[in-house]
Amino acid sequence: MKALVFRGPGQSVWEDVPDPGIEEATDAIIRVDAVTICGTDLHILKGDVPEVRPGTVLGHEAVGEVVEVGGDVRTVRPGDRVLVSCITACGRCRFCKEGVYGQCRGGGGWILGHLINGTQAEYVRVPHADLSVHALPGALDGKDAVLLADIFPTAYEVGVLNGSVRPGDTVVVVGAGPVGLAAIVTAQLYTPQRMVAVDPAPARLEAARQLGADAVAAAAGEEAEELVADLTEGLGADVVIEAVGVPESFEMCTRMVRPGGHVANVGVHGKPATLHLENLWIKNVTITTGLVDTSSTPTLLRMMAASRLPASSLVTHTFPLNQMEEAYDVFARAAVTGALKVVLGGQPHDTVAVKATSQGK
């Protein structure tokens, strides 16, 4: 099969690799029909995630069709159309029993495109399939459904739920990329009084307005902080969601939150950020961090099937699966191309004969 293979920092190649096979009785083999690119994939290519070894197939989000399952798989069968979650879950360890799948200690967690071969390929092996793939309603478009593999549950769980958004709140989302926009969408499920989006890109601020932001501000200078102060009569925001992952944006969030408020960090940070406890210790502020668990995915799937999540507007570019390298270029230059989410959908192809052998790396 063809797959996008990480060859080291700054290097990836769309090339032939061995077909995946069943390795454990809990595995499923999925033919990939739609896949997307995550900001985390760009971090991997930059060398920011050293756990990813050269030779690994990238990607952790996909929609596809089950072509083979191991003997212990009970929830899906060949022919089923499924969503592949970015998180896999063994279902047996302490964390999985608590629904904290992102911290799975039984061979799950974030492993696809990280510790094992991922989804940016024609076929993918998914461990622990019973809890890690979800059957899709027949009418749901794959390019919409693939957004439920990562960005929507991440925004909802790590941003909205961890941030304890409540009716009447002022919610500020710093970073109007795909996850930040998904946070704007899902925060509205809790009827906040107002939503504020902060981002340096005018196109992303316009997307935020279209998705429900009541006010927007550029990230440069003190514009955003002054806007929040004006809107709240100097009190500060009830909830601030950090969806960038740089020290400056995190520190801005801690300045914009009100006493007793919540800062929910969603962004992936590669550098230390200063925590100004000399100012925060007296403010009763709650700061949360987190890796998505995807425990909300079944709920979000039902909402999308009922047309309650406007996912389509986040997809700005589509490509055939074999144009993976071009899609990466467009996504990496989002400030120039205006890309939000890039979705790749392969042309229909015959099912290959999958073999119960070790997966090629």
mmCIF file of C-alpha atoms in Angstrom:
data_model
loop_
_atom_site.group_PDB
_atom_site.id
_atom_site.type_symbol
_atom_site.label_atom_id
_atom_site.label_comp_id
_atom_site.label_asym_id
_atom_site.label_seq_id
_atom_site.Cartn_x
_atom_site.Cartn_y
_atom_site.Cartn_z
ATOM 1 C CA MET A 1 0.000 0.000 0.000
ATOM 2 C CA LYS A 2 0.922 3.694 -0.125
ATOM 3 C CA ALA A 3 1.488 5.709 3.053
ATOM 4 C CA LEU A 4 3.079 8.932 4.289
ATOM 5 C CA VAL A 5 6.222 7.862 6.136
ATOM 6 C CA PHE A 6 8.193 10.033 8.579
ATOM 7 C CA ARG A 7 11.884 9.881 7.691
ATOM 8 C CA GLY A 8 13.223 12.310 10.280
ATOM 9 C CA PRO A 9 12.824 16.007 11.102
ATOM 10 C CA GLY A 10 11.654 17.877 8.008
ATOM 11 C CA GLN A 11 11.352 14.691 5.948
ATOM 12 C CA SER A 12 8.323 12.635 4.919
ATOM 13 C CA VAL A 13 7.625 10.545 1.819
ATOM 14 C CA TRP A 14 4.453 9.128 0.206
ATOM 15 C CA GLU A 15 5.738 5.660 -0.649
ATOM 16 C CA ASP A 16 5.086 1.928 -0.755
ATOM 17 C CA VAL A 17 5.038 0.153 2.606
ATOM 18 C CA PRO A 18 3.907 -3.346 3.643
ATOM 19 C CA ASP A 19 0.162 -3.876 4.098
ATOM 20 C CA PRO A 20 -0.878 -3.984 7.768
ATOM 21 C CA GLY A 21 -2.022 -7.278 9.232
ATOM 22 C CA ILE A 22 -3.818 -8.497 12.345
ATOM 23 C CA GLU A 23 -1.291 -8.677 15.190
ATOM 24 C CA GLU A 24 -3.625 -9.066 18.172
ATOM 25 C CA ALA A 25 -7.095 -10.578 18.480
ATOM 26 C CA THR A 26 -8.457 -7.121 19.355
ATOM 27 C CA ASP A 27 -7.205 -5.476 16.120
ATOM 28 C CA ALA A 28 -9.163 -4.231 13.121
ATOM 29 C CA ILE A 29 -7.832 -3.396 9.660
ATOM 30 C CA ILE A 30 -9.476 -0.312 8.155
ATOM 31 C CA ARG A 31 -9.416 0.783 4.519
ATOM 32 C CA VAL A 32 -8.975 4.548 4.732
ATOM 33 C CA ASP A 33 -11.564 6.590 2.830
ATOM 34 C CA ALA A 34 -10.990 10.036 4.399
ATOM 35 C CA VAL A 35 -8.122 11.368 6.459
ATOM 36 C CA THR A 36 -7.017 14.758 7.712
ATOM 37 C CA ILE A 37 -3.862 16.489 8.906
ATOM 38 C CA CYS A 38 -3.416 17.729 12.472
ATOM 39 C CA GLY A 39 -1.209 20.473 13.830
ATOM 40 C CA THR A 40 0.464 17.756 15.885
ATOM 41 C CA ASP A 41 1.612 16.141 12.631
ATOM 42 C CA LEU A 42 3.434 19.380 11.824
ATOM 43 C CA HIS A 43 5.092 19.279 15.257
ATOM 44 C CA ILE A 44 6.266 15.723 14.504
ATOM 45 C CA LEU A 45 7.749 16.790 11.175
ATOM 46 C CA LYS A 46 9.623 19.593 12.916
ATOM 47 C CA GLY A 47 11.171 17.055 15.285
ATOM 48 C CA ASP A 48 9.237 18.271 18.328
ATOM 49 C CA VAL A 49 7.957 14.763 19.208
ATOM 50 C CA PRO A 50 11.073 12.600 19.568
ATOM 51 C CA GLU A 51 9.063 9.472 20.422
ATOM 52 C CA VAL A 52 8.072 9.203 16.734
ATOM 53 C CA ARG A 53 10.704 7.033 15.094
ATOM 54 C CA PRO A 54 11.795 7.394 11.471
ATOM 55 C CA GLY A 55 9.856 4.869 9.380
ATOM 56 C CA THR A 56 6.550 5.503 11.160
ATOM 57 C CA VAL A 57 3.417 6.156 9.092
ATOM 58 C CA LEU A 58 1.946 9.467 10.256
ATOM 59 C CA GLY A 59 -1.660 10.403 11.080
ATOM 60 C CA HIS A 60 -4.186 9.660 13.814
ATOM 61 C CA GLU A 61 -7.581 10.596 12.286
ATOM 62 C CA ALA A 62 -9.575 8.697 9.664
ATOM 63 C CA VAL A 63 -12.891 7.433 8.351
ATOM 64 C CA GLY A 64 -12.950 4.135 6.511
ATOM 65 C CA GLU A 65 -14.344 0.654 6.036
ATOM 66 C CA VAL A 66 -13.502 -2.387 8.153
ATOM 67 C CA VAL A 67 -11.895 -5.093 6.007
ATOM 68 C CA GLU A 68 -10.722 -7.537 8.684
ATOM 69 C CA VAL A 69 -11.048 -7.992 12.452
ATOM 70 C CA GLY A 70 -9.336 -10.113 15.069
ATOM 71 C CA GLY A 71 -11.146 -12.946 16.795
ATOM 72 C CA ASP A 72 -11.966 -10.943 19.935
ATOM 73 C CA VAL A 73 -13.540 -7.920 18.204
ATOM 74 C CA ARG A 74 -17.279 -7.723 18.884
ATOM 75 C CA THR A 75 -18.536 -4.218 18.051
ATOM 76 C CA VAL A 76 -17.638 -3.972 14.338
ATOM 77 C CA ARG A 77 -17.293 -6.382 11.445
ATOM 78 C CA PRO A 78 -16.002 -6.319 7.863
ATOM 79 C CA GLY A 79 -18.031 -3.968 5.697
ATOM 80 C CA ASP A 80 -18.849 -1.532 8.517
ATOM 81 C CA ARG A 81 -18.132 2.148 7.851
ATOM 82 C CA VAL A 82 -16.340 3.576 10.878
ATOM 83 C CA LEU A 83 -14.637 6.558 12.450
ATOM 84 C CA VAL A 84 -11.089 5.848 13.670
ATOM 85 C CA SER A 85 -10.510 7.730 16.925
ATOM 86 C CA CYS A 86 -7.213 9.494 17.563
ATOM 87 C CA ILE A 87 -7.120 7.696 20.933
ATOM 88 C CA THR A 88 -7.190 3.942 21.449
ATOM 89 C CA ALA A 89 -8.382 2.372 24.674
ATOM 90 C CA CYS A 90 -7.751 -1.068 26.139
ATOM 91 C CA GLY A 91 -10.860 -0.820 28.324
ATOM 92 C CA ARG A 92 -9.228 -2.712 31.201
ATOM 93 C CA CYS A 93 -6.705 -0.440 32.922
ATOM 94 C CA ARG A 94 -7.604 1.962 35.725
ATOM 95 C CA PHE A 95 -7.700 5.005 33.456
ATOM 96 C CA CYS A 96 -9.905 3.344 30.837
ATOM 97 C CA LYS A 97 -12.346 2.199 33.519
ATOM 98 C CA GLU A 98 -12.608 5.852 34.560
ATOM 99 C CA GLY A 99 -13.159 6.946 30.949
ATOM 100 C CA VAL A 100 -9.757 8.639 30.788
ATOM 101 C CA TYR A 101 -8.709 6.849 27.611
ATOM 102 C CA GLY A 102 -5.957 9.300 26.737
ATOM 103 C CA GLN A 103 -3.937 7.987 29.697
ATOM 104 C CA CYS A 104 -4.497 4.293 28.872
ATOM 105 C CA ARG A 105 -1.809 2.032 30.356
ATOM 106 C CA GLY A 106 -2.868 -1.095 28.478
ATOM 107 C CA GLY A 107 -1.268 -0.349 25.136
ATOM 108 C CA GLY A 108 -3.602 2.484 24.136
ATOM 109 C CA GLY A 109 -3.721 6.260 24.428
ATOM 110 C CA TRP A 110 -2.292 8.336 21.608
ATOM 111 C CA ILE A 111 -0.380 5.663 19.694
ATOM 112 C CA LEU A 112 -1.522 5.991 16.043
ATOM 113 C CA GLY A 113 1.050 7.974 14.084
ATOM 114 C CA HIS A 114 3.019 8.339 17.307
ATOM 115 C CA LEU A 115 4.177 4.994 18.666
ATOM 116 C CA ILE A 116 2.792 2.784 15.874
ATOM 117 C CA ASN A 117 1.900 3.280 12.221
ATOM 118 C CA GLY A 118 -0.936 5.745 11.701
ATOM 119 C CA THR A 119 -3.810 6.617 9.416
ATOM 120 C CA GLN A 120 -2.261 8.632 6.569
ATOM 121 C CA ALA A 121 -2.214 5.547 4.396
ATOM 122 C CA GLU A 122 -4.488 3.396 2.291
ATOM 123 C CA TYR A 123 -4.958 0.948 5.195
ATOM 124 C CA VAL A 124 -4.386 1.132 8.936
ATOM 125 C CA ARG A 125 -4.285 -1.364 11.792
ATOM 126 C CA VAL A 126 -6.274 -0.133 14.790
ATOM 127 C CA PRO A 127 -5.598 -1.878 18.132
ATOM 128 C CA HIS A 128 -8.353 -2.299 20.725
ATOM 129 C CA ALA A 129 -10.957 -1.842 18.028
ATOM 130 C CA ASP A 130 -14.012 -2.339 20.228
ATOM 131 C CA LEU A 131 -13.420 0.998 21.995
ATOM 132 C CA SER A 132 -11.332 2.733 19.344
ATOM 133 C CA VAL A 133 -13.519 2.751 16.230
ATOM 134 C CA HIS A 134 -17.109 3.942 16.016
ATOM 135 C CA ALA A 135 -19.767 2.852 13.532
ATOM 136 C CA LEU A 136 -20.988 5.764 11.400
ATOM 137 C CA PRO A 137 -24.586 6.558 10.459
ATOM 138 C CA GLY A 138 -25.023 5.900 6.755
ATOM 139 C CA ALA A 139 -25.938 9.476 5.839
ATOM 140 C CA LEU A 140 -22.937 11.112 7.517
ATOM 141 C CA ASP A 141 -20.384 12.512 5.057
ATOM 142 C CA GLY A 142 -16.900 11.150 5.654
ATOM 143 C CA LYS A 143 -15.205 14.547 5.283
ATOM 144 C CA ASP A 144 -17.399 15.850 8.109
ATOM 145 C CA ALA A 145 -17.179 12.748 10.290
ATOM 146 C CA VAL A 146 -13.366 12.707 10.211
ATOM 147 C CA LEU A 147 -13.405 15.939 12.226
ATOM 148 C CA LEU A 148 -14.782 13.906 15.131
ATOM 149 C CA ALA A 149 -11.610 11.824 15.280
ATOM 150 C CA ASP A 150 -9.728 14.574 17.100
ATOM 151 C CA ILE A 151 -10.540 18.295 16.881
ATOM 152 C CA PHE A 152 -14.150 18.242 18.069
ATOM 153 C CA PRO A 153 -13.656 15.921 21.062
ATOM 154 C CA THR A 154 -10.419 17.765 21.923
ATOM 155 C CA ALA A 155 -12.110 21.160 21.870
ATOM 156 C CA TYR A 156 -15.144 19.887 23.744
ATOM 157 C CA GLU A 157 -13.430 17.821 26.431
ATOM 158 C CA VAL A 158 -10.162 19.683 27.044
ATOM 159 C CA GLY A 159 -11.538 23.158 26.364
ATOM 160 C CA VAL A 160 -15.255 23.394 27.099
ATOM 161 C CA LEU A 161 -15.728 20.687 29.734
ATOM 162 C CA ASN A 162 -12.417 21.235 31.544
ATOM 163 C CA GLY A 163 -13.104 24.966 31.400
ATOM 164 C CA SER A 164 -16.518 24.437 33.040
ATOM 165 C CA VAL A 165 -18.382 26.665 30.585
ATOM 166 C CA ARG A 166 -21.798 27.598 31.999
ATOM 167 C CA PRO A 167 -24.833 29.576 30.836
ATOM 168 C CA GLY A 168 -24.208 33.312 30.896
ATOM 169 C CA ASP A 169 -20.405 33.042 30.812
ATOM 170 C CA THR A 170 -18.020 35.195 28.847
ATOM 171 C CA VAL A 171 -15.803 32.714 27.011
ATOM 172 C CA VAL A 172 -12.592 33.734 25.253
ATOM 173 C CA VAL A 173 -10.907 31.372 22.792
ATOM 174 C CA VAL A 174 -7.303 32.301 22.065
ATOM 175 C CA GLY A 175 -6.351 30.742 18.745
ATOM 176 C CA ALA A 176 -8.960 30.397 15.988
ATOM 177 C CA GLY A 177 -7.415 27.427 14.242
ATOM 178 C CA PRO A 178 -9.429 24.213 13.767
ATOM 179 C CA VAL A 179 -9.486 23.265 17.470
ATOM 180 C CA GLY A 180 -10.233 26.821 18.571
ATOM 181 C CA LEU A 181 -13.102 27.057 16.095
ATOM 182 C CA ALA A 182 -14.445 23.708 17.318
ATOM 183 C CA ALA A 183 -14.294 25.111 20.853
ATOM 184 C CA ILE A 184 -16.392 28.098 19.733
ATOM 185 C CA VAL A 185 -18.966 25.702 18.264
ATOM 186 C CA THR A 186 -19.168 23.339 21.235
ATOM 187 C CA ALA A 187 -19.071 26.066 23.899
ATOM 188 C CA GLN A 188 -22.345 27.364 22.486
ATOM 189 C CA LEU A 189 -24.027 24.144 23.650
ATOM 190 C CA TYR A 190 -23.889 25.736 27.126
ATOM 191 C CA THR A 191 -25.413 29.100 26.093
ATOM 192 C CA PRO A 192 -22.644 31.487 27.171
ATOM 193 C CA GLN A 193 -23.513 35.171 27.189
ATOM 194 C CA ARG A 194 -20.756 35.996 24.711
ATOM 195 C CA MET A 195 -17.946 34.330 22.778
ATOM 196 C CA VAL A 196 -14.713 36.167 21.978
ATOM 197 C CA ALA A 197 -12.122 34.879 19.481
ATOM 198 C CA VAL A 198 -8.484 36.007 19.452
ATOM 199 C CA ASP A 199 -6.170 35.311 16.504
ATOM 200 C CA PRO A 200 -3.733 37.261 14.314
ATOM 201 C CA ALA A 201 -5.244 35.998 11.025
ATOM 202 C CA PRO A 202 -8.223 38.011 9.670
ATOM 203 C CA ALA A 203 -9.537 34.986 7.747
ATOM 204 C CA ARG A 204 -9.677 32.906 10.924
ATOM 205 C CA LEU A 205 -11.396 35.706 12.822
ATOM 206 C CA GLU A 206 -14.011 35.873 10.062
ATOM 207 C CA ALA A 207 -14.493 32.086 10.339
ATOM 208 C CA ALA A 208 -14.914 32.525 14.096
ATOM 209 C CA ARG A 209 -17.627 35.143 13.518
ATOM 210 C CA GLN A 210 -19.450 32.831 11.131
ATOM 211 C CA LEU A 211 -19.363 30.047 13.710
ATOM 212 C CA GLY A 212 -20.783 32.151 16.514
ATOM 213 C CA ALA A 213 -18.136 34.473 17.991
ATOM 214 C CA ASP A 214 -19.739 37.717 19.150
ATOM 215 C CA ALA A 215 -16.480 39.683 19.162
ATOM 216 C CA VAL A 216 -13.003 39.165 17.740
ATOM 217 C CA ALA A 217 -9.587 40.666 18.350
ATOM 218 C CA ALA A 218 -6.108 40.411 16.883
ATOM 219 C CA ALA A 219 -3.580 38.626 19.053
ATOM 220 C CA ALA A 220 -0.952 41.346 18.705
ATOM 221 C CA GLY A 221 -0.379 43.941 21.386
ATOM 222 C CA GLU A 222 -2.938 44.568 24.111
ATOM 223 C CA GLU A 223 -5.994 44.717 21.839
ATOM 224 C CA ALA A 224 -7.466 41.407 23.025
ATOM 225 C CA GLU A 225 -6.960 42.118 26.714
ATOM 226 C CA GLU A 226 -8.493 45.581 26.383
ATOM 227 C CA LEU A 227 -11.496 44.163 24.516
ATOM 228 C CA VAL A 228 -12.159 41.560 27.203
ATOM 229 C CA ALA A 229 -11.808 44.172 29.935
ATOM 230 C CA ASP A 230 -14.277 46.459 28.131
ATOM 231 C CA LEU A 231 -16.825 43.685 27.570
ATOM 232 C CA THR A 232 -16.725 42.544 31.199
ATOM 233 C CA GLU A 233 -16.466 45.970 32.876
ATOM 234 C CA GLY A 234 -12.952 45.134 34.005
ATOM 235 C CA LEU A 235 -13.880 41.809 35.627
ATOM 236 C CA GLY A 236 -12.289 39.455 33.113
ATOM 237 C CA ALA A 237 -13.551 36.366 31.281
ATOM 238 C CA ASP A 238 -15.209 33.487 33.079
ATOM 239 C CA VAL A 239 -13.449 30.945 30.861
ATOM 240 C CA VAL A 240 -10.373 31.380 28.659
ATOM 241 C CA ILE A 241 -9.450 28.528 26.319
ATOM 242 C CA GLU A 242 -5.828 28.450 25.117
ATOM 243 C CA ALA A 243 -5.703 26.815 21.677
ATOM 244 C CA VAL A 244 -2.323 27.919 20.353
ATOM 245 C CA GLY A 245 0.452 26.327 22.410
ATOM 246 C CA VAL A 246 3.016 29.110 22.813
ATOM 247 C CA PRO A 247 4.112 30.834 26.050
ATOM 248 C CA GLU A 248 2.809 34.254 25.017
ATOM 249 C CA SER A 249 -0.740 33.027 24.408
ATOM 250 C CA PHE A 250 -0.873 31.050 27.659
ATOM 251 C CA GLU A 251 0.337 34.015 29.677
ATOM 252 C CA MET A 252 -2.222 36.241 27.917
ATOM 253 C CA CYS A 253 -4.958 33.828 28.967
ATOM 254 C CA THR A 254 -3.966 34.069 32.625
ATOM 255 C CA ARG A 255 -4.185 37.860 32.407
ATOM 256 C CA MET A 256 -7.650 37.830 30.818
ATOM 257 C CA VAL A 257 -9.373 35.433 33.259
ATOM 258 C CA ARG A 258 -11.477 36.804 36.111
ATOM 259 C CA PRO A 259 -10.982 35.900 39.781
ATOM 260 C CA GLY A 260 -12.576 32.499 40.270
ATOM 261 C CA GLY A 261 -12.441 31.798 36.531
ATOM 262 C CA HIS A 262 -11.004 28.950 34.491
ATOM 263 C CA VAL A 263 -8.097 28.749 32.047
ATOM 264 C CA ALA A 264 -8.345 25.582 29.956
ATOM 265 C CA ASN A 265 -5.132 24.842 28.094
ATOM 266 C CA VAL A 266 -5.670 22.889 24.870
ATOM 267 C CA GLY A 267 -2.602 23.958 22.882
ATOM 268 C CA VAL A 268 0.409 21.662 22.462
ATOM 269 C CA HIS A 269 3.351 23.443 24.071
ATOM 270 C CA GLY A 270 6.940 22.881 23.005
ATOM 271 C CA LYS A 271 8.505 25.481 25.322
ATOM 272 C CA PRO A 272 8.097 26.440 28.987
ATOM 273 C CA ALA A 273 5.613 29.153 29.881
ATOM 274 C CA THR A 274 5.903 31.388 32.923
ATOM 275 C CA LEU A 275 3.197 30.880 35.540
ATOM 276 C CA HIS A 276 2.860 34.228 37.323
ATOM 277 C CA LEU A 277 1.823 32.951 40.723
ATOM 278 C CA GLU A 278 2.773 36.302 42.236
ATOM 279 C CA ASN A 279 -0.406 37.586 40.567
ATOM 280 C CA LEU A 280 -2.537 34.455 40.395
ATOM 281 C CA TRP A 281 -2.237 33.024 43.910
ATOM 282 C CA ILE A 282 -4.898 35.354 45.253
ATOM 283 C CA LYS A 283 -7.353 35.054 42.336
ATOM 284 C CA ASN A 284 -8.844 31.572 42.894
ATOM 285 C CA VAL A 285 -8.082 30.722 39.263
ATOM 286 C CA THR A 286 -8.360 27.132 38.043
ATOM 287 C CA ILE A 287 -5.899 26.090 35.307
ATOM 288 C CA THR A 288 -6.447 22.775 33.561
ATOM 289 C CA THR A 289 -4.442 20.822 31.023
ATOM 290 C CA GLY A 290 -5.278 17.621 29.238
ATOM 291 C CA LEU A 291 -4.952 15.131 26.431
ATOM 292 C CA VAL A 292 -8.255 14.290 24.775
ATOM 293 C CA ASP A 293 -9.922 11.051 25.914
ATOM 294 C CA THR A 294 -12.533 10.851 23.104
ATOM 295 C CA SER A 295 -15.085 9.588 25.629
ATOM 296 C CA SER A 296 -17.462 12.194 24.176
ATOM 297 C CA THR A 297 -17.185 10.881 20.607
ATOM 298 C CA PRO A 298 -20.444 8.853 20.621
ATOM 299 C CA THR A 299 -22.355 11.927 21.844
ATOM 300 C CA LEU A 300 -20.736 14.187 19.255
ATOM 301 C CA LEU A 301 -21.486 11.635 16.538
ATOM 302 C CA ARG A 302 -25.170 11.708 17.413
ATOM 303 C CA MET A 303 -25.158 15.507 17.390
ATOM 304 C CA MET A 304 -23.454 15.642 14.001
ATOM 305 C CA ALA A 305 -25.909 13.127 12.578
ATOM 306 C CA ALA A 306 -28.688 15.427 13.828
ATOM 307 C CA SER A 307 -27.041 18.446 12.101
ATOM 308 C CA ARG A 308 -26.170 20.075 15.435
ATOM 309 C CA LEU A 309 -22.458 20.519 14.677
ATOM 310 C CA PRO A 310 -21.545 22.726 11.686
ATOM 311 C CA ALA A 311 -18.458 20.736 10.734
ATOM 312 C CA SER A 312 -18.492 21.326 6.973
ATOM 313 C CA SER A 313 -17.512 24.983 7.277
ATOM 314 C CA LEU A 314 -14.190 23.996 8.884
ATOM 315 C CA VAL A 315 -13.079 22.034 5.796
ATOM 316 C CA THR A 316 -11.457 24.515 3.419
ATOM 317 C CA HIS A 317 -9.378 22.222 1.186
ATOM 318 C CA THR A 318 -9.852 18.690 -0.150
ATOM 319 C CA PHE A 319 -7.384 16.468 -1.986
ATOM 320 C CA PRO A 320 -7.163 12.908 -3.277
ATOM 321 C CA LEU A 321 -5.312 10.658 -0.858
ATOM 322 C CA ASN A 322 -2.289 10.414 -3.153
ATOM 323 C CA GLN A 323 -1.719 14.189 -2.953
ATOM 324 C CA MET A 324 -0.664 13.935 0.688
ATOM 325 C CA GLU A 325 2.544 15.941 0.262
ATOM 326 C CA GLU A 326 0.716 18.803 -1.476
ATOM 327 C CA ALA A 327 -1.943 18.798 1.248
ATOM 328 C CA TYR A 328 0.761 19.070 3.930
ATOM 329 C CA ASP A 329 2.256 22.055 2.133
ATOM 330 C CA VAL A 330 -1.109 23.827 1.983
ATOM 331 C CA PHE A 331 -1.869 23.080 5.642
ATOM 332 C CA ALA A 332 1.591 24.118 6.850
ATOM 333 C CA ARG A 333 1.226 27.502 5.087
ATOM 334 C CA ALA A 334 -2.212 28.228 6.521
ATOM 335 C CA ALA A 335 -1.447 31.921 6.989
ATOM 336 C CA VAL A 336 -1.014 32.205 3.223
ATOM 337 C CA THR A 337 -3.443 29.558 1.941
ATOM 338 C CA GLY A 338 -6.274 30.210 4.422
ATOM 339 C CA ALA A 339 -6.437 26.512 5.258
ATOM 340 C CA LEU A 340 -8.430 25.451 8.295
ATOM 341 C CA LYS A 341 -8.941 21.704 7.925
ATOM 342 C CA VAL A 342 -7.538 19.804 4.969
ATOM 343 C CA VAL A 343 -9.315 16.526 4.176
ATOM 344 C CA LEU A 344 -7.979 13.877 1.840
ATOM 345 C CA GLY A 345 -10.297 11.290 0.344
ATOM 346 C CA GLY A 346 -8.992 8.386 -1.653
ATOM 347 C CA GLN A 347 -10.598 7.262 -4.878
ATOM 348 C CA PRO A 348 -12.513 3.959 -4.587
ATOM 349 C CA HIS A 349 -10.093 1.060 -4.828
ATOM 350 C CA ASP A 350 -10.163 -2.692 -4.501
ATOM 351 C CA THR A 351 -9.671 -4.279 -1.102
ATOM 352 C CA VAL A 352 -6.194 -5.751 -0.804
ATOM 353 C CA ALA A 353 -5.500 -9.104 0.727
ATOM 354 C CA VAL A 354 -4.388 -8.361 4.286
ATOM 355 C CA LYS A 355 -2.063 -10.796 5.978
ATOM 356 C CA ALA A 356 -1.768 -11.700 9.656
ATOM 357 C CA THR A 357 1.877 -10.689 9.803
ATOM 358 C CA SER A 358 3.820 -8.015 11.656
ATOM 359 C CA GLN A 359 3.103 -4.498 10.530
ATOM 360 C CA GLY A 360 5.923 -2.963 8.501
ATOM 361 C CA LYS A 361 7.626 0.030 10.020
#
